[in-house]
Short mmCIF file of C-alpha atoms in Angstrom, two decimals:
data_model
loop_
_atom_site.label_atom_id
_atom_site.label_comp_id
_atom_site.label_asym_id
_atom_site.label_seq_id
_atom_site.Cartn_x
_atom_site.Cartn_y
_atom_site.Cartn_z
CA MET W 1 72.82 99.80 42.71
CA GLY W 2 70.29 97.97 41.02
CA LEU W 3 68.10 95.15 40.61
CA LEU W 4 67.86 92.35 37.80
CA PRO W 5 64.97 92.47 36.08
CA PRO W 6 62.15 90.13 37.44
CA VAL W 7 61.20 86.56 35.48
CA ARG W 8 58.48 85.89 37.86
CA THR W 9 56.36 87.24 40.34
CA SER W 10 53.32 86.50 42.22
CA CYS W 11 51.71 90.67 41.59
CA ASN W 12 48.58 90.21 40.24
CA ALA W 13 47.66 91.91 37.27
CA VAL W 14 44.84 94.04 38.55
CA ALA W 15 47.52 95.46 41.22
CA LEU W 16 49.57 96.05 39.03
CA LEU W 17 47.60 98.15 36.43
CA LEU W 18 46.47 100.28 39.46
CA ALA W 19 49.87 101.12 40.26
CA LEU W 20 51.08 102.17 36.47
CA ALA W 21 47.23 104.16 36.73
CA THR W 22 49.06 106.23 39.87
CA ILE W 23 51.95 106.68 37.43
CA THR W 24 50.74 107.54 34.49
CA GLY W 25 47.38 108.64 34.84
CA GLN W 26 45.95 106.37 32.40
CA VAL W 27 45.46 102.41 32.45
CA PRO W 28 45.72 101.21 28.92
CA ALA W 29 43.01 99.29 27.58
CA GLN W 30 43.54 95.19 28.78
CA ASP W 31 43.34 91.88 26.90
CA ALA W 32 40.76 90.43 29.87
CA ALA W 33 42.67 87.01 29.88
CA HIS W 34 46.35 88.10 30.43
CA GLY W 35 46.14 92.08 31.27
CA MET W 36 48.07 92.33 27.88
CA PRO W 37 47.63 96.00 26.52
CA VAL W 38 45.35 95.97 23.46
CA LEU W 39 46.99 99.20 21.39
CA GLY W 40 46.64 100.35 18.07
CA THR W 41 49.77 100.64 15.63
CA GLU W 42 49.55 104.69 16.11
CA GLN W 43 49.95 103.91 19.73
CA TRP W 44 52.57 101.69 19.40
CA ARG W 45 54.34 103.90 17.22
CA ALA W 46 54.42 106.67 20.00
CA ASP W 47 56.35 104.59 22.69
CA LEU W 48 58.66 103.23 20.60
CA ARG W 49 59.18 107.09 19.72
CA PHE W 50 59.04 107.88 23.46
CA LEU W 51 61.69 105.43 24.04
CA ALA W 52 63.94 106.26 20.73
CA THR W 53 63.69 110.06 21.76
CA GLU W 54 64.00 109.67 25.30
CA LEU W 55 66.15 106.76 26.11
CA PRO W 56 69.48 108.37 24.28
CA LYS W 57 68.52 112.27 26.49
CA ARG W 58 68.37 110.39 29.92
CA HIS W 59 70.99 107.44 29.76
CA VAL W 60 74.18 109.52 30.82
CA ASN W 61 75.52 107.45 27.77
CA ALA W 62 73.44 105.84 26.00
CA PHE W 63 76.24 105.58 23.01
CA ALA W 64 79.40 104.37 24.48
CA HIS W 65 78.72 100.54 22.92
CA ILE W 66 76.20 100.77 20.07
CA THR W 67 76.21 104.22 17.35
CA ARG W 68 73.46 106.45 16.94
CA GLU W 69 73.08 105.46 13.60
CA ALA W 70 72.82 101.99 14.52
CA PHE W 71 70.59 102.59 17.37
CA ASP W 72 68.54 104.30 14.84
CA ARG W 73 69.02 101.85 12.13
CA GLU W 74 66.84 99.11 14.97
CA VAL W 75 64.12 101.29 15.72
CA ALA W 76 63.44 102.02 12.18
CA LYS W 77 63.20 98.75 11.40
CA LEU W 78 60.99 97.63 14.91
CA ASP W 79 58.74 100.46 13.21
CA SER W 80 58.55 99.40 9.92
CA GLN W 81 56.85 96.05 11.82
CA LEU W 82 54.69 97.50 14.44
CA GLY W 83 51.64 96.48 12.32
CA THR W 84 52.25 93.15 11.84
CA LEU W 85 53.66 92.32 15.17
CA ASP W 86 51.26 91.17 18.37
CA PRO W 87 52.41 92.81 22.15
CA ASP W 88 54.60 90.09 22.90
CA ALA W 89 56.71 90.64 19.64
CA ILE W 90 56.77 94.22 20.34
CA PHE W 91 58.08 94.12 24.05
CA VAL W 92 60.45 91.57 22.34
CA GLY W 93 61.90 94.44 20.19
CA MET W 94 61.76 97.30 22.43
CA ASP W 95 63.33 95.38 24.74
CA ARG W 96 66.38 94.01 22.46
CA ILE W 97 66.86 97.86 21.56
CA GLU W 98 67.06 99.04 25.30
CA ASN W 99 69.85 95.64 25.94
CA LEU W 100 71.90 96.73 22.51
CA ILE W 101 73.11 100.02 24.67
CA GLY W 102 74.98 97.33 26.55
CA ASP W 103 74.74 98.02 30.19
CA GLY W 104 73.23 95.49 32.83
CA HIS W 105 71.11 98.40 34.07
CA THR W 106 69.57 99.57 30.81
CA TYR W 107 66.57 97.26 30.03
CA ILE W 108 62.17 96.99 29.92
CA ARG W 109 61.26 95.31 32.84
CA ILE W 110 58.97 92.46 32.42
CA PRO W 111 55.68 93.02 33.26
CA ALA W 112 53.90 91.12 36.24
CA TYR W 113 50.89 89.78 34.37
CA ALA W 114 53.81 88.08 31.87
CA PRO W 115 52.74 84.30 31.38
CA ALA W 116 55.28 82.05 33.24
CA PHE W 117 55.47 78.33 33.14
CA PRO W 118 56.86 76.64 36.57
CA LEU W 119 60.19 75.59 35.38
CA ARG W 120 63.70 76.56 36.73
CA PHE W 121 66.41 76.30 34.31
CA GLU W 122 70.39 76.87 34.93
CA ARG W 123 72.96 76.81 32.35
CA PHE W 124 76.36 74.79 33.15
CA GLY W 125 78.71 74.72 30.42
CA ASP W 126 76.75 74.49 27.59
CA ASP W 127 73.84 72.90 28.41
CA TYR W 128 70.77 74.50 29.83
CA ARG W 129 69.69 72.23 32.90
CA LEU W 130 66.38 71.98 34.50
CA VAL W 131 67.04 71.89 38.50
CA GLY W 132 63.44 72.86 39.54
CA VAL W 133 59.70 72.39 38.92
CA GLU W 134 56.61 72.38 40.68
CA PRO W 135 55.93 69.13 42.95
CA GLY W 136 53.76 66.61 40.85
CA SER W 137 54.38 68.45 37.66
CA SER W 138 54.90 66.00 34.41
CA ALA W 139 58.30 67.75 34.34
CA GLU W 140 59.13 66.14 37.71
CA ALA W 141 61.04 63.16 36.13
CA MET W 142 62.92 64.71 33.96
CA LEU W 143 64.97 67.22 36.67
CA GLY W 144 68.30 67.25 36.00
CA ALA W 145 68.10 66.67 32.45
CA ARG W 146 69.97 68.83 29.27
CA LEU W 147 67.17 70.99 27.25
CA VAL W 148 67.39 69.66 23.50
CA ARG W 149 64.65 71.64 22.24
CA LEU W 150 61.85 74.73 22.75
CA GLY W 151 58.84 74.37 21.11
CA ASP W 152 60.59 73.20 17.73
CA THR W 153 63.22 75.18 17.79
CA PRO W 154 66.82 73.15 18.93
CA VAL W 155 68.18 74.77 22.07
CA GLY W 156 71.50 76.20 20.16
CA ASP W 157 69.44 78.66 18.28
CA ALA W 158 66.89 79.28 20.72
CA HIS W 159 70.06 80.36 23.14
CA THR W 160 71.40 82.75 20.21
CA ARG W 161 67.83 84.66 20.52
CA LEU W 162 67.94 84.86 24.35
CA LEU W 163 70.68 86.65 24.22
CA THR W 164 69.64 89.29 22.45
CA LEU W 165 67.77 90.38 25.44
CA THR W 166 70.68 90.39 27.59
CA PRO W 167 72.65 93.17 27.87
CA ALA W 168 75.01 93.78 25.12
CA ASN W 169 78.31 95.17 26.53
CA GLU W 170 78.17 92.97 29.92
CA THR W 171 80.37 89.93 30.26
CA GLN W 172 79.49 86.59 28.64
CA ALA W 173 78.57 85.28 32.22
CA LEU W 174 75.95 87.94 33.18
CA ARG W 175 74.61 87.38 29.39
CA GLU W 176 73.87 83.59 30.10
CA ILE W 177 72.41 84.17 33.65
CA ARG W 178 69.93 86.76 32.33
CA ALA W 179 69.41 83.96 29.10
CA ALA W 180 68.19 81.31 31.82
CA ARG W 181 66.18 83.54 33.68
CA LEU W 182 63.85 83.77 30.83
CA LEU W 183 63.58 80.37 29.81
CA ASP W 184 59.87 80.04 31.40
CA ASN W 185 58.43 83.45 30.38
CA GLY W 186 55.51 82.82 28.05
CA MET W 187 55.96 86.75 26.86
CA VAL W 188 59.14 86.61 26.21
CA LEU W 189 59.46 82.79 24.48
CA HIS W 190 56.41 83.65 22.58
CA GLY W 191 57.76 87.56 21.56
CA LEU W 192 60.94 85.57 19.88
CA GLY W 193 58.98 83.12 18.20
CA LEU W 194 60.62 80.26 19.91
CA LEU W 195 56.44 79.09 21.27
CA LYS W 196 53.20 79.46 18.80
CA SER W 197 51.32 81.28 21.91
CA HIS W 198 52.34 82.28 25.51
CA ASP W 199 49.66 80.01 27.45
CA VAL W 200 51.13 76.83 26.24
CA ALA W 201 55.27 75.92 26.47
CA ARG W 202 56.80 72.60 25.30
CA TYR W 203 59.97 71.46 26.13
CA THR W 204 62.61 68.88 25.11
CA LEU W 205 64.64 67.05 27.76
CA ARG W 206 67.14 64.57 27.49
CA ALA W 207 68.35 62.88 30.53
CA ASP W 208 72.17 61.65 30.71
CA ASN W 209 71.14 58.04 30.35
CA GLY W 210 70.00 59.68 26.86
CA GLU W 211 65.85 59.38 27.57
CA THR W 212 64.34 62.13 25.44
CA ARG W 213 60.81 63.58 26.44
CA GLU W 214 59.12 66.96 25.28
CA ILE W 215 56.97 68.50 28.59
CA SER W 216 54.06 70.27 27.59
CA LEU W 217 53.22 72.94 30.59
CA PRO W 218 50.21 75.67 30.46
CA ALA W 219 51.18 78.68 32.25
CA GLY W 220 50.12 79.12 35.58
CA PRO W 221 51.01 81.12 38.54
CA ALA W 222 54.16 80.48 40.35
CA PRO W 223 54.09 77.80 42.61
CA THR W 224 54.60 78.17 46.84
CA THR W 225 56.82 75.34 46.99
CA TRP W 226 59.63 73.92 44.37
CA ARG W 227 61.22 70.49 43.63
CA SER W 228 64.91 70.57 43.34
CA VAL W 229 67.37 68.63 41.31
CA VAL W 230 69.48 68.56 44.44
CA GLN W 231 68.39 66.54 47.61
CA SER W 232 70.17 68.19 50.00
CA LEU W 233 70.74 72.33 49.46
CA PRO W 234 74.21 73.44 50.52
CA LEU W 235 74.06 76.49 52.91
CA SER W 236 74.41 78.88 50.55
CA GLU W 237 71.11 77.92 49.00
CA GLN W 238 69.26 77.98 52.04
CA HIS W 239 67.05 81.00 53.42
CA PRO W 240 67.04 82.85 50.33
CA GLU W 241 64.45 84.79 52.58
CA ASP W 242 66.62 86.03 54.78
CA ASN W 243 68.29 89.13 53.49
CA LEU W 244 71.57 88.80 55.45
CA ARG W 245 71.61 85.09 57.40
CA CYS W 246 74.64 84.35 59.76
CA ASP W 247 75.33 80.81 60.93
CA GLU W 248 78.19 79.29 63.06
CA VAL W 249 79.41 76.09 60.87
CA ALA W 250 82.67 74.27 60.96
CA GLU W 251 81.97 73.99 64.95
CA GLY W 252 81.84 77.73 65.58
CA ARG W 253 85.27 78.33 63.91
CA THR W 254 83.77 80.00 61.29
CA VAL W 255 80.93 82.35 61.19
CA TYR W 256 79.45 82.26 57.00
CA CYS W 257 76.83 85.35 56.51
CA ASN W 258 75.00 84.33 52.64
CA PHE W 259 73.93 88.39 51.71
CA HIS W 260 71.15 87.94 49.61
CA SER W 261 69.69 91.74 49.91
CA TYR W 262 70.12 95.09 51.43
CA LYS W 263 66.68 95.77 52.91
CA ASP W 264 67.17 96.52 56.12
CA LEU W 265 71.04 96.11 56.78
CA GLN W 266 71.18 98.41 59.54
CA ALA W 267 69.53 95.60 61.84
CA SER W 268 70.69 92.50 60.09
CA SER W 269 74.52 93.37 60.54
CA ALA W 270 74.03 94.43 63.68
CA ARG W 271 72.94 90.86 64.31
CA LEU W 272 76.16 89.80 62.39
CA PHE W 273 78.08 91.84 64.78
CA ASP W 274 76.91 90.74 67.96
CA LEU W 275 77.43 86.80 66.53
CA VAL W 276 80.66 87.77 65.72
CA GLY W 277 81.36 88.79 69.43
CA ARG W 278 79.56 86.06 71.07
CA THR W 279 81.64 83.59 69.30
CA HIS W 280 84.81 85.19 68.67
CA PRO W 281 85.30 82.87 64.87
CA ASP W 282 88.28 82.20 63.48
CA ARG W 283 87.31 83.15 59.77
CA LEU W 284 84.30 85.29 58.94
CA VAL W 285 82.85 84.97 55.61
CA ILE W 286 80.86 87.10 53.44
CA ASP W 287 78.57 85.55 50.65
CA PHE W 288 77.72 88.10 47.48
CA ARG W 289 76.92 85.36 45.07
CA ASN W 290 73.41 85.56 44.97
CA ASN W 291 73.05 89.19 45.76
CA ASP W 292 71.77 91.53 42.67
CA GLY W 293 72.41 94.70 44.39
CA GLY W 294 70.82 97.63 46.59
CA ASP W 295 72.71 100.83 48.10
CA PHE W 296 76.48 100.25 48.44
CA CYS W 297 76.08 103.03 50.66
CA ASP W 298 74.43 101.30 53.15
CA GLY W 299 77.55 98.19 52.67
CA LEU W 300 80.30 100.43 52.58
CA LYS W 301 78.82 102.02 56.43
CA TYR W 302 77.28 98.93 57.81
CA LEU W 303 79.38 95.91 56.70
CA VAL W 304 82.68 97.27 54.92
CA LYS W 305 83.84 100.13 57.50
CA PRO W 306 82.34 98.14 60.78
CA ILE W 307 84.91 95.03 59.53
CA GLN W 308 88.02 96.93 58.73
CA ALA W 309 87.74 98.57 61.88
CA ARG W 310 87.62 94.68 63.66
CA GLY W 311 91.74 93.66 64.23
CA ASP W 312 90.40 90.05 65.24
CA ILE W 313 89.25 89.44 61.41
CA ASN W 314 90.42 91.89 59.36
CA ARG W 315 94.13 90.12 58.66
CA ASP W 316 95.72 87.43 56.45
CA GLY W 317 93.78 84.22 56.32
CA HIS W 318 90.61 85.68 58.27
CA LEU W 319 88.06 87.04 55.97
CA PHE W 320 86.67 86.21 52.91
CA VAL W 321 84.22 87.20 50.40
CA LEU W 322 82.78 85.07 48.30
CA ILE W 323 81.50 86.41 44.73
CA GLY W 324 80.84 85.31 41.07
CA PRO W 325 78.55 85.88 38.27
CA ARG W 326 75.42 86.98 40.15
CA SER W 327 77.15 90.00 42.20
CA PHE W 328 75.76 92.30 40.39
CA SER W 329 75.59 96.26 40.77
CA ALA W 330 76.16 97.10 44.77
CA ALA W 331 77.38 93.80 45.55
CA LEU W 332 80.21 94.05 43.34
CA SER W 333 80.76 97.40 44.17
CA ASN W 334 80.84 96.63 48.08
CA ALA W 335 83.10 93.21 47.15
CA VAL W 336 85.60 95.57 45.58
CA HIS W 337 85.22 98.05 48.47
CA PHE W 338 85.79 94.97 50.60
CA ARG W 339 89.50 93.91 48.64
CA GLN W 340 90.20 97.61 48.54
CA LEU W 341 89.55 98.93 52.38
CA THR W 342 90.02 94.82 54.26
CA ARG W 343 92.38 91.83 54.11
CA ALA W 344 89.39 90.04 52.45
CA ILE W 345 90.49 86.76 50.19
CA LEU W 346 87.95 86.91 46.97
CA VAL W 347 87.03 83.21 46.38
CA GLY W 348 84.56 82.15 43.43
CA GLU W 349 84.37 83.31 40.36
CA PRO W 350 84.72 86.52 38.25
CA ILE W 351 81.82 88.97 38.88
CA GLY W 352 79.63 89.13 35.97
CA GLU W 353 78.85 92.48 35.68
CA LEU W 354 81.89 95.22 34.16
CA PRO W 355 83.24 97.14 37.09
CA ASN W 356 84.20 100.25 34.74
CA SER W 357 80.71 100.78 33.34
CA TYR W 358 77.41 101.79 33.82
CA GLN W 359 74.50 101.66 36.68
CA GLU W 360 72.29 103.75 39.07
CA ALA W 361 69.57 102.92 36.91
CA LYS W 362 65.85 105.09 37.08
CA ASP W 363 62.81 104.51 35.81
CA MET W 364 60.56 106.15 32.83
CA VAL W 365 56.74 104.57 31.51
CA LEU W 366 55.81 104.41 28.13
CA PRO W 367 52.53 106.24 27.74
CA ASN W 368 50.07 103.94 25.79
CA SER W 369 51.48 100.22 27.00
CA ALA W 370 52.55 101.46 30.33
CA TRP W 371 55.81 99.04 30.62
CA VAL W 372 58.60 100.56 32.37
CA ALA W 373 61.69 100.97 30.45
CA ARG W 374 65.40 101.91 33.02
CA TYR W 375 68.45 103.38 31.71
CA SER W 376 71.67 104.05 33.56
CA THR W 377 72.47 107.60 34.90
CA HIS W 378 76.02 107.40 36.77
CA TYR W 379 79.24 105.74 35.43
CA TYR W 380 81.71 104.10 37.74
CA GLN W 381 85.13 103.07 37.56
CA PHE W 382 86.18 100.52 40.18
CA THR W 383 89.92 99.56 38.71
CA ASN W 384 92.46 101.36 37.18
CA GLY W 385 94.28 97.59 36.42
CA PRO W 386 94.63 96.15 32.77
CA GLU W 387 91.17 94.38 32.72
CA ASN W 388 87.50 95.31 32.87
CA LEU W 389 86.54 92.31 34.94
CA ILE W 390 87.08 91.83 38.55
CA ARG W 391 88.46 88.71 39.57
CA PRO W 392 88.41 86.43 42.62
CA ASP W 393 92.03 85.91 44.24
CA LYS W 394 91.36 81.91 44.32
CA GLU W 395 88.96 81.12 41.43
CA ILE W 396 87.04 77.69 41.89
CA VAL W 397 84.43 77.28 39.05
CA ARG W 398 80.55 75.56 39.86
CA THR W 399 80.08 72.48 38.18
CA TRP W 400 77.33 70.47 37.40
CA PRO W 401 78.43 67.26 39.21
CA ASP W 402 78.99 69.59 42.47
CA TYR W 403 75.94 71.68 41.95
CA ARG W 404 73.60 67.97 41.57
CA ALA W 405 75.36 66.65 44.87
CA GLY W 406 74.55 70.12 46.93
CA LYS W 407 78.57 70.22 47.20
CA ASP W 408 79.79 74.22 47.22
CA ALA W 409 83.17 73.99 46.69
CA VAL W 410 83.75 77.69 47.01
CA LEU W 411 82.61 77.24 50.34
CA ASP W 412 84.31 74.10 51.16
CA TRP W 413 87.50 75.72 49.61
CA VAL W 414 87.08 78.15 52.40
CA LEU W 415 86.71 75.84 55.80
CA GLY W 416 89.18 73.79 54.35
CA VAL W 417 91.99 76.81 54.54
CA PRO W 418 93.94 76.43 57.97
CA ALA W 419 92.95 78.97 60.82
CA ASP W 420 97.19 79.69 60.67
CA ALA W 421 97.02 80.17 56.69
CA ASN W 422 98.02 83.69 56.72
CA LEU W 423 96.78 83.58 53.22
CA LYS W 424 97.00 87.20 51.47
CA PRO W 425 95.22 88.76 48.75
CA ARG W 426 97.05 88.87 45.29
CA ASP W 427 98.63 92.05 44.25
CA TRP W 428 95.47 93.89 42.10
CA PRO W 429 97.52 96.75 40.20
CA GLY W 430 94.59 99.61 39.54
CA LEU W 431 92.08 98.83 42.45
CA GLY W 432 93.45 101.62 45.06
CA THR W 433 92.88 102.16 48.29
CA GLU W 434 90.30 104.48 48.31
CA PRO W 435 86.24 103.29 48.40
CA ALA W 436 85.65 103.52 44.39
CA GLY W 437 82.04 105.14 44.32
CA SER W 438 81.95 106.62 47.60
CA GLU W 439 81.62 110.13 46.38
CA ILE W 440 77.91 109.61 46.02
CA CYS W 441 77.17 109.04 49.60
CA HIS W 442 76.55 111.27 51.75
CA GLY W 443 77.25 111.52 55.89
CA ASP W 444 79.09 109.10 57.86
CA PHE W 445 79.65 105.93 55.59
#
């Protein structure tokens, strides 16, 4: 039940500082240009000491992945360097320590004032591809190109450094997603030594025709609109502002619901069931592939349980749940619940977060910088099977050619299943039939 760390935000630094003042009772000294805290070495040392002391006490099992001795060595190493590091590098050092704990809910939030660049990258195979830019940007002509150098650093070396700021004990797929989301962030890239300044970035890109171009971009506010490499977005990439968007597709034979967010789920699920009641579709598709999490008790109450009770939908070949590496936290939980309690067929790619892992994140605020450090407070076990991974019943890997063409091979496969196919979920030893983790849910779920 958590959210991925935000990389870009439109929050203004003044508003953030006022919020931090409410939490901490003080506002840290600020760099006038960026809102970055200006602290002395002893203040940074006090923040590191707070992190090193409080994280092991508050996390439910901080040393499940890293030993206490290794943790203390990393803290001591950063402590010895504090007098020579700027705030960006100190942030990276502390976030690296948090990520060594290993689970996807334990990290330091990137502050809202962190400078960022108007680019979006995604990883396909071994390549970072430029998939979105600000309209009119100097990078627009290189949409779709591969990143080959960041500043003066070859992309392979940059990738290695970026991975140090991803959860050390999660799947490689989740770590790659987290790393790609850092490629536009000046605070992180400068702190990793990939940029000379957090205000200006240099990206060297190579198109598939061999053209290579260096793009230099200043940091600035997030664009209000984006130019995508995809000319016609598939349904799964449309309407990201909608929490649970449901549409009739395939000539009304299918209701497809793109589940982005748990916000206001009671109301949005009511609209889903109204649509199903009016259209009587052959299939219902719930898409978790771009869902970062929320409250899985709400998911049980307003989605899983009501669908379980519907004999017209909850039968072989008529209910599909789409999953992938981005299905995080509550999205993982409810995908498992669908598989436990219904006849849902899981389609897509393995979920990035480990099903037997630490969740339920809480925040603590470092006393001087006011940076927000997260830590997990609960261990969940969603499978007793031989593998700590949630795999789909039908695996379909997203590829660069499909993505660039605007093709959603996962949804296309589901829509191509004959209505009378009677597909059955595969046997899954150790999954069980009781809703895992539901002991924390209160009342009628």
